[in-house]
Amino acid sequence: MAKKKVTTYTWDMFFKRLQENIFRPKRQTKDILFRLVFGDDRQALLQLYNALHGTAYTDPHELQIVTLDNAIYISRKNDLAFLLAGSINMYEHQSTLNPNMPVRFLIYLAQEYQLLVESTDRSLYGSELIPLPTPQCVVFYNGTADTPDEYELRLSSAFSNQDVEPAVEVVVNVININYGHNEHLMQGCGLLSQYAQFVAVTREYANKYDNREEAMNAAIEYCIEHGILEDILRKHRSQVLGSLLEEFDEKKYARTLREEGYEAGRTDGLSEGESKGSFSMLAELVNDGTITIQKAAEKAGMDEAAFKKKMNEQ
């Protein structure tokens, strides 16, 4: 019998597999405007940092942008990363809830540290300690799910064995930046406040018009006329409009898949109560505004009060 070939995985192979399975190429639409506002503007980033931490830094030259771009192992760059006051600040924008952000930050951080160490004349194998900037991981969330103003995600929550003290931890601070949330932060960072207003306006106009392109053009025009991200929208109007329309298409496609999946479960002969994940799917459809609670309760064979109660218990 032929001897079975054993594959020995190297770090390059490991990161390549992570790239294939975690960072598959995707159309990056949801964070385009966020990166246009903050991505290459050190003054804007300094304002955001000060608002987050209650500091009063004034010199943008103290801030060094180190956002990953076309990194060796990662097929998509992180949103924003910069060095300031002995810390490496990594900011991500999300319009969907993602419990896997801590592991994504861990991978980003490993790549950032690798690049920082390679830029020095010190060796990882030497006897001298290499100082590293302290990581600060933040997600700015502006999706439609009802979330607290601020909460934490921890890498250790994903560990299979919860009885063992983990040797590594990543803490991610998730901040709700929807209009009307975190007023103190919005007051400290005018650009973030304008960004939140812009998102609110696009949602309002999306509900007013049947034609999405007409709705988004009208929303952009309104914001320009009222001084909401005016300079950025004038300069990058076509890019912002394209990203908004693509985002709507992606959300519509995702909602269609979820609805079809739910109906398929029922068609296959499963009862509504037995259909795997049916309630969670319906609750998600309610949270993202695809269907009303009344319609979801009807599909689940429940009255509205019972449906609401079960949603709150989850």
C-alpha positions as a LaTeX table, in Angstrom:
\begin{tabular}{lrrr}
\hline
Residue & $x$ (\AA) & $y$ (\AA) & $z$ (\AA) \\
\hline
Met1 & 0.00 & 0.00 & 0.00 \\
Ala2 & 1.33 & 3.40 & $-0.99$ \\
Lys3 & 2.36 & 5.59 & 1.88 \\
Lys4 & $-0.02$ & 8.50 & 2.42 \\
Lys5 & 1.55 & 11.83 & 1.65 \\
Val6 & 1.64 & 14.19 & 4.64 \\
Thr7 & 1.49 & 17.91 & 3.97 \\
Thr8 & 3.53 & 20.14 & 6.26 \\
Tyr9 & 1.99 & 23.58 & 6.52 \\
Thr10 & 4.25 & 26.61 & 6.53 \\
Trp11 & 3.23 & 30.09 & 7.72 \\
Asp12 & 2.96 & 31.23 & 4.09 \\
Met13 & 0.53 & 28.38 & 3.40 \\
Phe14 & $-1.41$ & 29.17 & 6.56 \\
Phe15 & $-1.88$ & 32.83 & 5.67 \\
Lys16 & $-2.72$ & 31.90 & 2.08 \\
Arg17 & $-5.49$ & 29.64 & 3.37 \\
Leu18 & $-6.75$ & 32.44 & 5.62 \\
Gln19 & $-6.78$ & 34.72 & 2.61 \\
Glu20 & $-8.76$ & 32.20 & 0.56 \\
Asn21 & $-11.35$ & 31.52 & 3.25 \\
Ile22 & $-11.64$ & 34.74 & 5.26 \\
Phe23 & $-10.62$ & 37.49 & 2.88 \\
Arg24 & $-12.10$ & 36.40 & $-0.43$ \\
Pro25 & $-12.19$ & 39.32 & $-2.86$ \\
Lys26 & $-15.37$ & 41.29 & $-2.34$ \\
Arg27 & $-16.87$ & 44.43 & $-3.77$ \\
Gln28 & $-16.02$ & 47.02 & $-1.15$ \\
Thr29 & $-18.89$ & 49.47 & $-1.22$ \\
Lys30 & $-20.05$ & 50.08 & 2.33 \\
Asp31 & $-16.89$ & 51.77 & 3.57 \\
Ile32 & $-15.93$ & 53.85 & 0.50 \\
Leu33 & $-17.35$ & 57.13 & 1.79 \\
Phe34 & $-15.98$ & 56.50 & 5.29 \\
Arg35 & $-12.51$ & 56.08 & 3.83 \\
Leu36 & $-12.95$ & 59.13 & 1.61 \\
Val37 & $-13.72$ & 61.18 & 4.72 \\
Phe38 & $-10.98$ & 59.86 & 6.98 \\
Gly39 & $-8.61$ & 57.67 & 4.95 \\
Asp40 & $-5.88$ & 60.10 & 3.87 \\
Asp41 & $-6.71$ & 63.15 & 5.95 \\
Arg42 & $-4.50$ & 63.28 & 9.04 \\
Gln43 & $-6.35$ & 66.30 & 10.41 \\
Ala44 & $-9.66$ & 64.41 & 10.18 \\
Leu45 & $-8.16$ & 61.34 & 11.82 \\
Leu46 & $-6.68$ & 63.49 & 14.58 \\
Gln47 & $-10.11$ & 65.03 & 15.20 \\
Leu48 & $-11.69$ & 61.57 & 15.37 \\
Tyr49 & $-8.97$ & 60.27 & 17.71 \\
Asn50 & $-9.35$ & 63.26 & 20.05 \\
Ala51 & $-13.13$ & 62.80 & 20.16 \\
Leu52 & $-12.76$ & 59.10 & 20.97 \\
His53 & $-10.13$ & 59.48 & 23.69 \\
Gly54 & $-10.84$ & 62.93 & 25.13 \\
Thr55 & $-7.38$ & 64.16 & 24.10 \\
Ala56 & $-6.37$ & 67.46 & 22.54 \\
Tyr57 & $-3.62$ & 66.72 & 20.01 \\
Thr58 & $-3.21$ & 69.59 & 17.54 \\
Asp59 & $-0.30$ & 68.61 & 15.27 \\
Pro60 & $-1.43$ & 66.23 & 12.50 \\
His61 & 2.21 & 65.54 & 11.66 \\
Glu62 & 2.45 & 63.51 & 14.89 \\
Leu63 & 0.09 & 61.03 & 13.26 \\
Gln64 & 1.49 & 58.45 & 10.84 \\
Ile65 & $-0.97$ & 56.60 & 8.57 \\
Val66 & $-0.07$ & 52.91 & 8.22 \\
Thr67 & $-3.23$ & 51.50 & 6.62 \\
Leu68 & $-2.49$ & 48.17 & 4.95 \\
Asp69 & $-2.69$ & 48.36 & 1.18 \\
Asn70 & $-1.97$ & 45.47 & $-1.16$ \\
Ala71 & $-0.39$ & 43.55 & 1.71 \\
Ile72 & 1.43 & 40.33 & 0.96 \\
Tyr73 & $-0.99$ & 37.94 & 2.61 \\
Ile74 & $-4.25$ & 39.85 & 2.73 \\
Ser75 & $-6.32$ & 40.39 & $-0.39$ \\
Arg76 & $-8.17$ & 43.41 & 0.99 \\
Lys77 & $-6.70$ & 46.24 & 3.00 \\
Asn78 & $-7.99$ & 47.26 & 6.38 \\
Asp79 & $-10.00$ & 50.47 & 6.48 \\
Leu80 & $-7.84$ & 52.81 & 8.56 \\
Ala81 & $-4.71$ & 52.42 & 10.65 \\
Phe82 & $-2.39$ & 55.04 & 12.10 \\
Leu83 & 0.31 & 55.49 & 14.73 \\
Leu84 & $-0.06$ & 58.17 & 17.40 \\
Ala85 & 1.21 & 58.59 & 20.96 \\
Gly86 & 2.68 & 55.10 & 21.18 \\
Ser87 & $-0.46$ & 53.35 & 19.95 \\
Ile88 & $-1.52$ & 51.76 & 16.69 \\
Asn89 & $-5.13$ & 52.64 & 16.05 \\
Met90 & $-7.04$ & 50.36 & 13.70 \\
Tyr91 & $-10.50$ & 51.53 & 12.65 \\
Glu92 & $-13.02$ & 49.52 & 10.64 \\
His93 & $-16.38$ & 50.64 & 9.29 \\
Gln94 & $-19.21$ & 48.07 & 9.24 \\
Ser95 & $-22.84$ & 48.27 & 8.16 \\
Thr96 & $-23.50$ & 44.65 & 9.14 \\
Leu97 & $-22.93$ & 42.99 & 12.49 \\
Asn98 & $-19.85$ & 40.78 & 12.40 \\
Pro99 & $-18.83$ & 38.77 & 15.50 \\
Asn100 & $-15.57$ & 37.79 & 13.76 \\
Met101 & $-14.03$ & 41.25 & 13.87 \\
Pro102 & $-11.57$ & 40.31 & 16.68 \\
Val103 & $-9.89$ & 37.63 & 14.55 \\
Arg104 & $-9.79$ & 40.00 & 11.58 \\
Phe105 & $-8.09$ & 42.62 & 13.75 \\
Leu106 & $-5.67$ & 39.97 & 15.01 \\
Ile107 & $-4.61$ & 39.17 & 11.46 \\
Tyr108 & $-4.34$ & 42.85 & 10.56 \\
Leu109 & $-2.30$ & 43.52 & 13.70 \\
Ala110 & 0.10 & 40.65 & 12.98 \\
Gln111 & 0.74 & 42.10 & 9.52 \\
Glu112 & 1.17 & 45.61 & 10.90 \\
Tyr113 & 3.67 & 44.41 & 13.50 \\
Gln114 & 5.57 & 42.44 & 10.87 \\
Leu115 & 5.93 & 45.53 & 8.70 \\
Leu116 & 6.94 & 47.67 & 11.68 \\
Val117 & 9.58 & 45.20 & 12.84 \\
Glu118 & 10.98 & 44.87 & 9.32 \\
Ser119 & 11.35 & 48.64 & 9.16 \\
Thr120 & 13.75 & 48.59 & 12.12 \\
Asp121 & 17.32 & 47.31 & 12.32 \\
Arg122 & 16.45 & 44.94 & 15.18 \\
Ser123 & 15.99 & 41.21 & 15.02 \\
Leu124 & 13.09 & 39.23 & 16.43 \\
Tyr125 & 15.67 & 36.64 & 17.42 \\
Gly126 & 17.94 & 39.06 & 19.26 \\
Ser127 & 18.24 & 39.66 & 22.97 \\
Glu128 & 16.92 & 43.23 & 22.85 \\
Leu129 & 13.19 & 43.84 & 23.39 \\
Ile130 & 11.53 & 45.47 & 20.38 \\
Pro131 & 8.99 & 48.09 & 21.53 \\
Leu132 & 5.58 & 47.81 & 19.86 \\
Pro133 & 2.77 & 50.34 & 19.67 \\
Thr134 & $-0.24$ & 49.46 & 21.82 \\
Pro135 & $-3.18$ & 48.30 & 19.68 \\
Gln136 & $-6.54$ & 50.05 & 19.80 \\
Cys137 & $-9.24$ & 48.28 & 17.74 \\
Val138 & $-12.45$ & 50.12 & 16.91 \\
Val139 & $-15.44$ & 49.27 & 14.71 \\
Phe140 & $-17.71$ & 52.11 & 13.65 \\
Tyr141 & $-21.11$ & 50.53 & 13.06 \\
Asn142 & $-23.92$ & 52.19 & 11.12 \\
Gly143 & $-26.19$ & 49.29 & 10.18 \\
Thr144 & $-29.90$ & 49.09 & 10.87 \\
Ala145 & $-29.83$ & 46.54 & 13.70 \\
Asp146 & $-30.71$ & 47.89 & 17.13 \\
Thr147 & $-27.44$ & 47.96 & 19.08 \\
Pro148 & $-26.13$ & 49.82 & 22.15 \\
Asp149 & $-24.14$ & 53.01 & 21.69 \\
Glu150 & $-21.02$ & 51.07 & 22.56 \\
Tyr151 & $-20.06$ & 47.48 & 23.36 \\
Glu152 & $-17.10$ & 45.09 & 23.18 \\
Leu153 & $-16.27$ & 42.03 & 21.12 \\
Arg154 & $-13.57$ & 39.69 & 22.42 \\
Leu155 & $-11.49$ & 37.15 & 20.55 \\
Ser156 & $-11.78$ & 34.75 & 23.49 \\
Ser157 & $-15.53$ & 34.45 & 22.89 \\
Ala158 & $-14.71$ & 32.37 & 19.82 \\
Phe159 & $-12.41$ & 29.92 & 21.61 \\
Ser160 & $-13.72$ & 26.35 & 21.77 \\
Asn161 & $-12.38$ & 25.58 & 25.23 \\
Gln162 & $-13.72$ & 28.22 & 27.61 \\
Asp163 & $-12.26$ & 26.43 & 30.66 \\
Val164 & $-8.69$ & 27.35 & 29.77 \\
Glu165 & $-7.20$ & 30.80 & 30.29 \\
Pro166 & $-6.35$ & 32.04 & 26.77 \\
Ala167 & $-2.81$ & 33.07 & 25.99 \\
Val168 & $-3.97$ & 35.84 & 23.68 \\
Glu169 & $-6.88$ & 38.28 & 23.66 \\
Val170 & $-8.14$ & 40.96 & 21.29 \\
Val171 & $-10.72$ & 43.47 & 22.47 \\
Val172 & $-12.70$ & 45.37 & 19.85 \\
Asn173 & $-14.72$ & 48.42 & 20.77 \\
Val174 & $-17.88$ & 48.64 & 18.62 \\
Ile175 & $-19.36$ & 52.14 & 18.40 \\
Asn176 & $-22.80$ & 52.88 & 16.98 \\
Ile177 & $-22.43$ & 55.91 & 14.70 \\
Asn178 & $-26.01$ & 56.08 & 13.47 \\
Tyr179 & $-27.53$ & 59.55 & 13.65 \\
Gly180 & $-28.82$ & 60.19 & 17.18 \\
His181 & $-26.30$ & 57.89 & 18.88 \\
Asn182 & $-23.12$ & 58.84 & 20.79 \\
Glu183 & $-23.84$ & 62.55 & 20.84 \\
His184 & $-20.64$ & 63.35 & 22.77 \\
Leu185 & $-18.58$ & 61.71 & 20.04 \\
Met186 & $-20.47$ & 63.49 & 17.27 \\
Gln187 & $-19.98$ & 66.84 & 19.01 \\
Gly188 & $-16.25$ & 66.20 & 19.24 \\
Cys189 & $-15.90$ & 65.16 & 15.60 \\
Gly190 & $-17.91$ & 67.23 & 13.16 \\
Leu191 & $-16.98$ & 65.08 & 10.16 \\
Leu192 & $-18.29$ & 61.95 & 11.87 \\
Ser193 & $-21.52$ & 63.79 & 12.68 \\
Gln194 & $-21.87$ & 64.80 & 9.04 \\
Tyr195 & $-21.20$ & 61.24 & 7.94 \\
Ala196 & $-23.97$ & 59.99 & 10.25 \\
Gln197 & $-26.32$ & 62.65 & 8.87 \\
Phe198 & $-25.50$ & 61.64 & 5.31 \\
Val199 & $-26.34$ & 57.98 & 6.00 \\
Ala200 & $-29.62$ & 59.02 & 7.66 \\
Val201 & $-30.54$ & 61.18 & 4.67 \\
Thr202 & $-29.84$ & 58.39 & 2.16 \\
Arg203 & $-32.11$ & 56.04 & 4.11 \\
Glu204 & $-34.85$ & 58.65 & 4.29 \\
Tyr205 & $-34.71$ & 59.32 & 0.54 \\
Ala206 & $-34.57$ & 55.60 & $-0.23$ \\
Asn207 & $-38.01$ & 55.30 & 1.36 \\
Lys208 & $-39.38$ & 58.28 & $-0.61$ \\
Tyr209 & $-38.47$ & 57.19 & $-4.13$ \\
Asp210 & $-39.14$ & 54.00 & $-6.08$ \\
Asn211 & $-36.11$ & 54.61 & $-8.28$ \\
Arg212 & $-32.91$ & 54.05 & $-6.28$ \\
Glu213 & $-30.67$ & 56.16 & $-8.50$ \\
Glu214 & $-33.10$ & 59.07 & $-8.37$ \\
Ala215 & $-33.30$ & 58.67 & $-4.58$ \\
Met216 & $-29.53$ & 58.69 & $-4.07$ \\
Asn217 & $-29.00$ & 61.62 & $-6.42$ \\
Ala218 & $-31.62$ & 63.57 & $-4.51$ \\
Ala219 & $-30.02$ & 62.62 & $-1.17$ \\
Ile220 & $-26.57$ & 63.71 & $-2.35$ \\
Glu221 & $-27.98$ & 66.98 & $-3.67$ \\
Tyr222 & $-29.73$ & 67.64 & $-0.36$ \\
Cys223 & $-26.52$ & 67.06 & 1.59 \\
Ile224 & $-24.50$ & 69.33 & $-0.69$ \\
Glu225 & $-27.08$ & 72.10 & $-0.36$ \\
His226 & $-27.09$ & 71.76 & 3.44 \\
Gly227 & $-23.32$ & 71.56 & 3.92 \\
Ile228 & $-23.21$ & 67.87 & 4.83 \\
Leu229 & $-19.87$ & 66.50 & 3.57 \\
Glu230 & $-20.23$ & 69.09 & 0.82 \\
Asp231 & $-16.61$ & 69.19 & $-0.40$ \\
Ile232 & $-16.24$ & 65.41 & $-0.49$ \\
Leu233 & $-19.56$ & 64.86 & $-2.25$ \\
Arg234 & $-18.80$ & 67.51 & $-4.88$ \\
Lys235 & $-15.37$ & 66.01 & $-5.55$ \\
His236 & $-16.33$ & 62.32 & $-5.43$ \\
Arg237 & $-20.02$ & 62.41 & $-6.33$ \\
Ser238 & $-19.96$ & 59.73 & $-9.04$ \\
Gln239 & $-17.90$ & 57.37 & $-6.88$ \\
Val240 & $-20.19$ & 57.80 & $-3.87$ \\
Leu241 & $-23.31$ & 57.38 & $-6.00$ \\
Gly242 & $-21.97$ & 54.22 & $-7.59$ \\
Ser243 & $-21.09$ & 52.71 & $-4.23$ \\
Leu244 & $-24.54$ & 53.50 & $-2.81$ \\
Leu245 & $-26.33$ & 51.91 & $-5.75$ \\
Glu246 & $-24.10$ & 48.84 & $-5.57$ \\
Glu247 & $-24.74$ & 48.54 & $-1.84$ \\
Phe248 & $-28.49$ & 48.59 & $-2.42$ \\
Asp249 & $-28.11$ & 45.87 & $-5.05$ \\
Glu250 & $-26.07$ & 43.71 & $-2.66$ \\
Lys251 & $-28.58$ & 44.14 & 0.17 \\
Lys252 & $-31.48$ & 43.30 & $-2.15$ \\
Tyr253 & $-29.66$ & 40.18 & $-3.36$ \\
Ala254 & $-28.86$ & 39.10 & 0.22 \\
Arg255 & $-32.44$ & 39.65 & 1.35 \\
Thr256 & $-33.75$ & 37.68 & $-1.62$ \\
Leu257 & $-31.48$ & 34.76 & $-0.74$ \\
Arg258 & $-32.64$ & 34.79 & 2.89 \\
Glu259 & $-36.31$ & 34.92 & 1.93 \\
Glu260 & $-35.85$ & 32.17 & $-0.63$ \\
Gly261 & $-33.98$ & 30.09 & 1.94 \\
Tyr262 & $-36.82$ & 30.47 & 4.41 \\
Glu263 & $-39.47$ & 29.54 & 1.85 \\
Ala264 & $-37.36$ & 26.60 & 0.68 \\
Gly265 & $-37.31$ & 25.25 & 4.22 \\
Arg266 & $-41.09$ & 25.28 & 4.28 \\
Thr267 & $-41.38$ & 23.80 & 0.79 \\
Asp268 & $-39.18$ & 20.91 & 1.81 \\
Gly269 & $-41.88$ & 19.80 & 4.22 \\
Leu270 & $-40.54$ & 21.19 & 7.46 \\
Ser271 & $-43.03$ & 22.80 & 9.80 \\
Glu272 & $-42.50$ & 26.48 & 10.59 \\
Gly273 & $-41.30$ & 25.62 & 14.07 \\
Glu274 & $-38.93$ & 22.97 & 12.76 \\
Ser275 & $-37.50$ & 24.92 & 9.86 \\
Lys276 & $-33.87$ & 25.34 & 10.87 \\
Gly277 & $-33.03$ & 28.90 & 11.76 \\
Ser278 & $-36.37$ & 30.15 & 10.41 \\
Phe279 & $-37.13$ & 32.45 & 13.34 \\
Ser280 & $-33.60$ & 33.91 & 13.34 \\
Met281 & $-33.88$ & 34.50 & 9.62 \\
Leu282 & $-37.21$ & 36.26 & 10.02 \\
Ala283 & $-35.87$ & 38.35 & 12.90 \\
Glu284 & $-32.94$ & 39.41 & 10.73 \\
Leu285 & $-35.34$ & 40.41 & 7.95 \\
Val286 & $-37.24$ & 42.54 & 10.46 \\
Asn287 & $-34.05$ & 44.15 & 11.80 \\
Asp288 & $-32.82$ & 45.20 & 8.37 \\
Gly289 & $-36.23$ & 46.58 & 7.44 \\
Thr290 & $-37.03$ & 44.03 & 4.72 \\
Ile291 & $-40.35$ & 42.96 & 6.22 \\
Thr292 & $-42.59$ & 44.18 & 9.02 \\
Ile293 & $-43.02$ & 42.42 & 12.35 \\
Gln294 & $-46.61$ & 41.73 & 11.35 \\
Lys295 & $-45.52$ & 39.90 & 8.20 \\
Ala296 & $-42.73$ & 38.04 & 10.02 \\
Ala297 & $-45.09$ & 36.93 & 12.80 \\
Glu298 & $-47.54$ & 35.69 & 10.18 \\
Lys299 & $-44.84$ & 33.66 & 8.43 \\
Ala300 & $-43.76$ & 32.20 & 11.78 \\
Gly301 & $-47.33$ & 31.30 & 12.74 \\
Met302 & $-47.19$ & 33.56 & 15.81 \\
Asp303 & $-48.98$ & 36.69 & 16.97 \\
Glu304 & $-47.02$ & 39.94 & 16.93 \\
Ala305 & $-46.66$ & 40.15 & 20.72 \\
Ala306 & $-45.17$ & 36.66 & 20.93 \\
Phe307 & $-42.84$ & 37.37 & 18.02 \\
Lys308 & $-41.59$ & 40.61 & 19.61 \\
Lys309 & $-41.07$ & 38.88 & 22.93 \\
Lys310 & $-39.02$ & 36.11 & 21.35 \\
Met311 & $-36.92$ & 38.67 & 19.46 \\
Asn312 & $-36.14$ & 40.49 & 22.70 \\
Glu313 & $-35.15$ & 37.23 & 24.40 \\
Gln314 & $-32.57$ & 36.39 & 21.74 \\
\hline
\end{tabular}
